[in-house]
Every structure is written in structure tokens, then in C-alpha cells.
Coordinates of C-alpha atoms in Angstrom, one line a residue:
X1 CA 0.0 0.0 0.0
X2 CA 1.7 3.3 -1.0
X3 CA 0.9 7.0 -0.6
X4 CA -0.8 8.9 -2.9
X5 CA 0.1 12.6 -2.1
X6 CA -2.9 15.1 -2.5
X7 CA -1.3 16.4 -5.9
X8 CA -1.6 13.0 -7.4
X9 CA -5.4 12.7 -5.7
X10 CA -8.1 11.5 -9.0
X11 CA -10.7 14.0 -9.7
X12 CA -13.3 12.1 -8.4
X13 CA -11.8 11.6 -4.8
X14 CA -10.7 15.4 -4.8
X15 CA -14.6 16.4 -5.5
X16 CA -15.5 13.8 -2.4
X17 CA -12.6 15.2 0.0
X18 CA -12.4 18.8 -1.1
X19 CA -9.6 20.4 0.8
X20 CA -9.0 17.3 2.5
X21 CA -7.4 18.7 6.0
X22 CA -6.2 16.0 7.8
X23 CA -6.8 13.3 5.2
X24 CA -4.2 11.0 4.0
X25 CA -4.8 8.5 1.0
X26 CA -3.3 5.3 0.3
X27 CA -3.6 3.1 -2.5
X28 CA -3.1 -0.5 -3.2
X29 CA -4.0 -2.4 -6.3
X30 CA -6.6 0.0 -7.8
X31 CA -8.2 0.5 -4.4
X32 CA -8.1 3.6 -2.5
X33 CA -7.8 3.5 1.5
X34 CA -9.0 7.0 3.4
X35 CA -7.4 8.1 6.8
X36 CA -7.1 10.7 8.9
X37 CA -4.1 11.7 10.5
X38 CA -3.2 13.9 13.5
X39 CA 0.4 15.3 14.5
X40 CA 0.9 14.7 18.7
X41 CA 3.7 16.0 20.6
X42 CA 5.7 13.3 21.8
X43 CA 6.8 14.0 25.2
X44 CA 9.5 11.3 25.5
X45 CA 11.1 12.6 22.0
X46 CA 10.3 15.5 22.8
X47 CA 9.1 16.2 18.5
X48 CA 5.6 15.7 17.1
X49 CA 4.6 12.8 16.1
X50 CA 2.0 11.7 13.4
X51 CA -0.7 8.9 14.1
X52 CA -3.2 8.2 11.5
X53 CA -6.5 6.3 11.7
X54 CA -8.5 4.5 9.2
X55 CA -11.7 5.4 8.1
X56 CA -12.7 3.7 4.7
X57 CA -12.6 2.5 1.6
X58 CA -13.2 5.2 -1.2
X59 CA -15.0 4.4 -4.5
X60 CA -15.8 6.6 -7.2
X61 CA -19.4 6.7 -5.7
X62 CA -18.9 7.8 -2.9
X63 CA -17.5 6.9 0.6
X64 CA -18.3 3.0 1.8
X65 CA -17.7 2.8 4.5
X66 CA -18.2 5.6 7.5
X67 CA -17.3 5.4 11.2
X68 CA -19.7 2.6 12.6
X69 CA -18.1 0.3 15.4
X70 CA -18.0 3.1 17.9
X71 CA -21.6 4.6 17.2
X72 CA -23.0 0.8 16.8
X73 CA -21.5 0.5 20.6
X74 CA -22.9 3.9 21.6
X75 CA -26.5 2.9 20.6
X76 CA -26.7 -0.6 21.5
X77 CA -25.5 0.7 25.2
X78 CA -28.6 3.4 25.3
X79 CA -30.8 1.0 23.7
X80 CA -30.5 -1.4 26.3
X81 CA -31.3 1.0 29.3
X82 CA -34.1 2.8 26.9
X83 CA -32.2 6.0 27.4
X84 CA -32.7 6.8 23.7
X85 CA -36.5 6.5 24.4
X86 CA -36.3 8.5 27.8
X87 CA -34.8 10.9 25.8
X88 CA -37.6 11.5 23.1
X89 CA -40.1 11.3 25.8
X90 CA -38.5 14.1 27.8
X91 CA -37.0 16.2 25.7
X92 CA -39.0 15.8 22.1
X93 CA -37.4 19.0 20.5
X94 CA -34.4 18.3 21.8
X95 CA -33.3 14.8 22.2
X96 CA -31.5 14.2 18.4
X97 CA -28.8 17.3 19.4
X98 CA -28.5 15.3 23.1
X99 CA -28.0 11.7 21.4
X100 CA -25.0 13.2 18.7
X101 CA -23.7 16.3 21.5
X102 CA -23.2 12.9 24.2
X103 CA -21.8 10.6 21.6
X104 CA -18.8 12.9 20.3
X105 CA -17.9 13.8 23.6
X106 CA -17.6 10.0 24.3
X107 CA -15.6 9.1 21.4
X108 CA -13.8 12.4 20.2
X109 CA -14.9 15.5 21.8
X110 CA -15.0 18.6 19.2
X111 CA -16.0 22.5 19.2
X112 CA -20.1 22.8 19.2
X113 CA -19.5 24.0 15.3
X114 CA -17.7 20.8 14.5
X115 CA -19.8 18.5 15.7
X116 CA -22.2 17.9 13.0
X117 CA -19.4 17.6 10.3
X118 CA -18.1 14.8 12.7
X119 CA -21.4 13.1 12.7
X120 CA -21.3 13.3 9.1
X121 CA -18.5 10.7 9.1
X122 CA -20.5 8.1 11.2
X123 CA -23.1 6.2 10.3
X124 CA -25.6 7.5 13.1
X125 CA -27.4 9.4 10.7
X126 CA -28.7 6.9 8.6
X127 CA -28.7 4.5 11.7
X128 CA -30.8 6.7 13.4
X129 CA -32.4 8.6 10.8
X130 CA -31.0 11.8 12.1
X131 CA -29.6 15.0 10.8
X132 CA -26.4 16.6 11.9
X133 CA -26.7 19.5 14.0
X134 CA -25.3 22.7 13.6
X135 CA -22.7 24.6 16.2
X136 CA -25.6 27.4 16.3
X137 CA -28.5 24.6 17.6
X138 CA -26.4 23.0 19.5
X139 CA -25.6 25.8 21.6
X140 CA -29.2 26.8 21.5
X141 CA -30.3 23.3 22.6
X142 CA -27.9 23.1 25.8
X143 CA -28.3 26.9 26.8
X144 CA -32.7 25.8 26.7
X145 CA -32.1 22.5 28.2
X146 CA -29.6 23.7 31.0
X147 CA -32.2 25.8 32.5
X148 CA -35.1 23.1 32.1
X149 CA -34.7 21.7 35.9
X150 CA -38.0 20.1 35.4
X151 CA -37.6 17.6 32.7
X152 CA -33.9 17.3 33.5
X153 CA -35.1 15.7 36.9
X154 CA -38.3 14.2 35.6
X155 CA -35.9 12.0 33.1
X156 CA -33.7 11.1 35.7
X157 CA -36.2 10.1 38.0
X158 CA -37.2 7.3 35.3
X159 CA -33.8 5.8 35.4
X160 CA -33.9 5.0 38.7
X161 CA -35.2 1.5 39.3
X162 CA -36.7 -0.4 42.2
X163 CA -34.7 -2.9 44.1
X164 CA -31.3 -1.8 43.3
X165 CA -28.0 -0.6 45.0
X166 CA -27.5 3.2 45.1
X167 CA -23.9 4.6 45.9
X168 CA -23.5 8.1 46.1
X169 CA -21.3 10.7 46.8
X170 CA -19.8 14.1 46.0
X171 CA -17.9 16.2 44.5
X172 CA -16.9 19.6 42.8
X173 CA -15.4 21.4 40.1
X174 CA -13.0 24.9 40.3
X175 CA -13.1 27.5 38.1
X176 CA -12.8 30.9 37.5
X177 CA -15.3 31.7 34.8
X178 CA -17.2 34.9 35.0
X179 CA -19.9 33.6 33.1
X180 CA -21.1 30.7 35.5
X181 CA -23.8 32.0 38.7
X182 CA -23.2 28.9 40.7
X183 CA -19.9 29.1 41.3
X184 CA -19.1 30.3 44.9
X185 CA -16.2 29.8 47.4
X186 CA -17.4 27.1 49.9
X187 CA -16.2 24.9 52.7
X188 CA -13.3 23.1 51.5
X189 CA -11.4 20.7 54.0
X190 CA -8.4 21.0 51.9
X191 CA -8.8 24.3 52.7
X192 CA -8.4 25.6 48.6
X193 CA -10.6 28.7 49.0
X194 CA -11.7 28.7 45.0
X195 CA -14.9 29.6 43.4
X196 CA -16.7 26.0 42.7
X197 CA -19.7 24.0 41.7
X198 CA -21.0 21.5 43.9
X199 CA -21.8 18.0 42.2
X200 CA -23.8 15.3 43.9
X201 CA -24.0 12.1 41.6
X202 CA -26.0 8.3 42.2
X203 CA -24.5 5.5 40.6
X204 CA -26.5 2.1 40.5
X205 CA -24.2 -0.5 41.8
X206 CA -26.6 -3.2 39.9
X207 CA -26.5 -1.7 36.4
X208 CA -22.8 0.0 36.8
X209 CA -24.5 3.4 35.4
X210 CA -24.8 6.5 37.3
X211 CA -28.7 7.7 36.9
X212 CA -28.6 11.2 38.9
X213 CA -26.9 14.0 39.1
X214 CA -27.3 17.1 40.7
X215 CA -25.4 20.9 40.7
X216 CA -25.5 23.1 43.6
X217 CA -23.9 26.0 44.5
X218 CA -20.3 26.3 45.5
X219 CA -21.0 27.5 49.2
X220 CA -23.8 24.6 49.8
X221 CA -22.3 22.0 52.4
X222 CA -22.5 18.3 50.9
X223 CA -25.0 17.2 53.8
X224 CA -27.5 20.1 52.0
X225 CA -26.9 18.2 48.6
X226 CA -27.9 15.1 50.1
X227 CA -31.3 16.3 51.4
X228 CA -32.0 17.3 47.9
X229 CA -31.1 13.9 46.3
X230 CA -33.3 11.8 49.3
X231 CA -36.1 13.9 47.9
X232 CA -36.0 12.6 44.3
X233 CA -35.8 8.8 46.0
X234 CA -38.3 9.0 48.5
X235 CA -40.8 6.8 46.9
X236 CA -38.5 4.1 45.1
X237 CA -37.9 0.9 46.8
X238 CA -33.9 1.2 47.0
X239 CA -31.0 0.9 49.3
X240 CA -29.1 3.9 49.9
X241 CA -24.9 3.7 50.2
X242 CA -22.5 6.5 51.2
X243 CA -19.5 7.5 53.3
X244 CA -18.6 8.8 56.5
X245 CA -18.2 11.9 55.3
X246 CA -22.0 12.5 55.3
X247 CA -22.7 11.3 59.0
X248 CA -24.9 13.8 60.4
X249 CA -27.5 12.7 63.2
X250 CA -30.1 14.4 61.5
X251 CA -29.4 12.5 57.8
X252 CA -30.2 9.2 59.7
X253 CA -33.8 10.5 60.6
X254 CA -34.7 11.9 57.1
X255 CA -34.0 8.4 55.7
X256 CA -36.1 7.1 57.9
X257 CA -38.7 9.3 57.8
X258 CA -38.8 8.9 54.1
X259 CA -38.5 5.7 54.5
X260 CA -35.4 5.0 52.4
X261 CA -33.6 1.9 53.1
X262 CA -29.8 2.6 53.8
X263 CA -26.3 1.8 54.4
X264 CA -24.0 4.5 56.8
X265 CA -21.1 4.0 58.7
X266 CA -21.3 5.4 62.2
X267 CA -18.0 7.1 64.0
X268 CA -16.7 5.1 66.9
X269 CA -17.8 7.1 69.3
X270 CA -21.5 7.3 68.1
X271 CA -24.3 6.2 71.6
X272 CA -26.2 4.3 69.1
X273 CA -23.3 2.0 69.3
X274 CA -23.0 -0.9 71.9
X275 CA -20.0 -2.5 71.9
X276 CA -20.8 -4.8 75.1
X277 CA -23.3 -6.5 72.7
X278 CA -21.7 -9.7 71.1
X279 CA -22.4 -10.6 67.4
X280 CA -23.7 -14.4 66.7

């Protein structure tokens, strides 16, 4: 298989490439081979370094064969939790530009405006009969849905099932941006007084998917963030798993009182434990 430089490209492939950034072709008895090619800096070397990546076969009507094993993965993964259909039922206007937006930040995250000409590549158009968005809608889709607390909770209510293992926990994320209102400086035990987000995230131990997250603002205390998640769980017959680091006397009696079923360890000093009381 040799190179074919882009001088030397037929006519036909030239009108299916155009200016062909970042495409390479190779050819090998009559047949022509596409790939795409990326220069990396190469730490140890210390020099770029070019990687290339197949992509098809090229024929003089048109490209073959598109990006498929990746996207074929992608679906069959939502398919089989129904989060494809959880989408269209939550977000009707909106659930195509989800379904591509999620899918290239899985496989190769771009710029909003590039993301359509990447979906152009796959095959998740035609395997989905969708159209590729543009950078403008896409923007437009995740400023509107962003704000849409309702349906954002209302869909993730659905993925939480009965009769399964909940882990959760916390975290956040720094930044400085001057654009984002929930960023705030909180309480940080590392004692890294930076504007943050809050994140509170449940993970299904059963399914090995996490199925809720919340955002709060960077000055609310984790044990706040939980009261807010126990509210969305209240009625679903689950068992409830986190760390020490949300022991709070008052936690344990909102779980009950809601009647969530639950996992928490106890400091060793706690009244609630007897340790005269020997275990069969």
C-alpha cells in the first residue's frame, strides 16, 4: 500500500474530500484506502509525532464505508437501558442534538461547530435517521435545556429503578469563569478557598451506570446536597450507600422518615453503638 500525495489525488476523490485537512490516502492495487491523520507532541522525544486512523474505503461513488463500530456500541449501550427513548419522551425537540452532543464527547470530543461535520463521518445518521446538527443549535439546545430543571429531573427520575444498589457521593469542580452563577467559594477541608460547583451524583451499583446528578452551589455543604437527592428517591424501593463523610445525626432520621432503606457508617464514638453486645 503506498501513498498517494494530495497532488496526485483522481478528480473524483478530490470532488469527495475537497480540501482534505487532515486526510491522508493510500492506495493498493486500484483500491483507495482514506485516513485521517493527527500530528501529537511526543513527550518522551520531545518532537511531534503523526498517528493516522483509518476510516474507509473510497469508491468513485462515494464513501463506503463511515465510522460505525463506535456509534453501533454507543447505541446498543442506550438501547438497552431505553435511554434513547427516555430521551424523546423528555426532551421531544431536543433529544437528536442530546444523542450526537453525548456521543462525540464519548468518542472524540469537538468545538459545538464541528460537531455535525463529525457526525457526518459516522453512520448515526442513517442508523438513526437523524440529521447533523449545527454549532448554532447545538448551543441553543444546551443553553434551553440547561435551564429546564424540570424535565432534567423528571428524566432522571425514570432511570432510577426499584430494588437496586445506590452509591453516592460528591464532589466539585474549580473554576474561575465569569460567566457561571453557581460558582461560589465554599467549605473546603483541603482548605483551597476557589470559586466551585458542587456535584452530587448516584451511581446504580446493579446496572454500573450513574442515573442522577445534581449541581448546587459552590457555598452549599455536601449534607445540604444530600437532602436534595433523598427527595427525588423517596418513593423508590432502593438501598441507599454512602460514606462517613455524610454522618450527620439528622441525615439518619430523614432516611427514615422517608422511608429510604440505607447503608452509613457510624463514627466510633456514636451512643447508638454498643459494643458490650456480642455478634452471633
Amino acid at each position: 500500500m503506498k501513498y498517494v500525495p494530495k497532488d496526485e489525488w483522481p478528480d473524483w476523490i478530490r470532488e469527495q474530500l475537497g480540501e482534505g485537512k487532515n486526510y491522508e490516502v493510500r492506495e493498493s492495487n486500484g483500491n483507495y484506502y482514506l485516513y485521517r491523520y493527527e500530528n501529537v507532541w511526543d513527550k518522551d522525544n520531545k518532537r511531534p509525532k503523526k498517528t493516522t486512523e483509518y476510516l474507509g474505503t473510497l469508491k468513485r461513488n462515494g464513501r463506503s464505508v463511515f465510522e460505525h463500530g463506535h456509534v453501533a456500541f454507543l447505541v446498543e449501550l442506550l438501547s438497552r437501558h431505553d435511554l434513547i427513548d427516555l430521551l424523546r419522551k423528555h426532551f421531544p425537540d431536543y433529544w437528536e442534538e442530546l444523542l450526537v452532543f453525548s456521543m462525540n464527547r464519548v468518542v472524540r470530543p469537538f468545538p459545538l461547530k464541528r460537531v455535525g461535520s463529525w457526525m457526518e463521518k459516522t453512520s448515526l445518521g442513517k442508523f438513526l435517521e437523524i440529521d447533523s446538527p449545527s454549532g448554532k443549535r447545538l448551543s441553543k439546545v444546551l443553553k434551553e435545556v440547561g435551564v429546564d430543571v424540570k424535565s432534567q429531573s423528571e428524566f432522571m427520575r425514570e432511570l432510577i429503578q426499584d430494588d437496586e444498589m445506590l452509591l453516592y457521593d460528591g464532589s466539585m469542580i474549580y473554576s474561575t469563569s465569569n460567566y457561571n452563577k453557581l460558582l461560589e467559594v465554599g467549605y473546603d477541608k483541603d482548605e483551597l478557598f476557589l470559586p466551585r460547583v458542587n456535584i452530587a451524583l448516584l451511581f446504580s451499583k446493579d446496572r454500573n451506570m450513574p442515573i442522577h446528578l445534581r449541581i448546587f452551589f459552590g457555598s452549599v455543604h455536601e449534607i445540604k446536597t444530600i437532602e436534595a437527592v433523598i427527595r427525588e428517591i423517596k418513593d423508590k424501593n432502593v438501598l441507599f450507600i454512602a460514606d462517613k463523610g455524610f454522618y450527620k445525626n439528622d441525615l439518619y432520621d430523614d432516611l427514615d422518615k422517608e422511608n429510604v432503606k440505607f447503608v452509613l457508617p457510624l463514627p466510633r464514638d456514636d451512643k447508638r453503638i454498643s459494643y458490650e453486645e456480642e455478634l452471633s
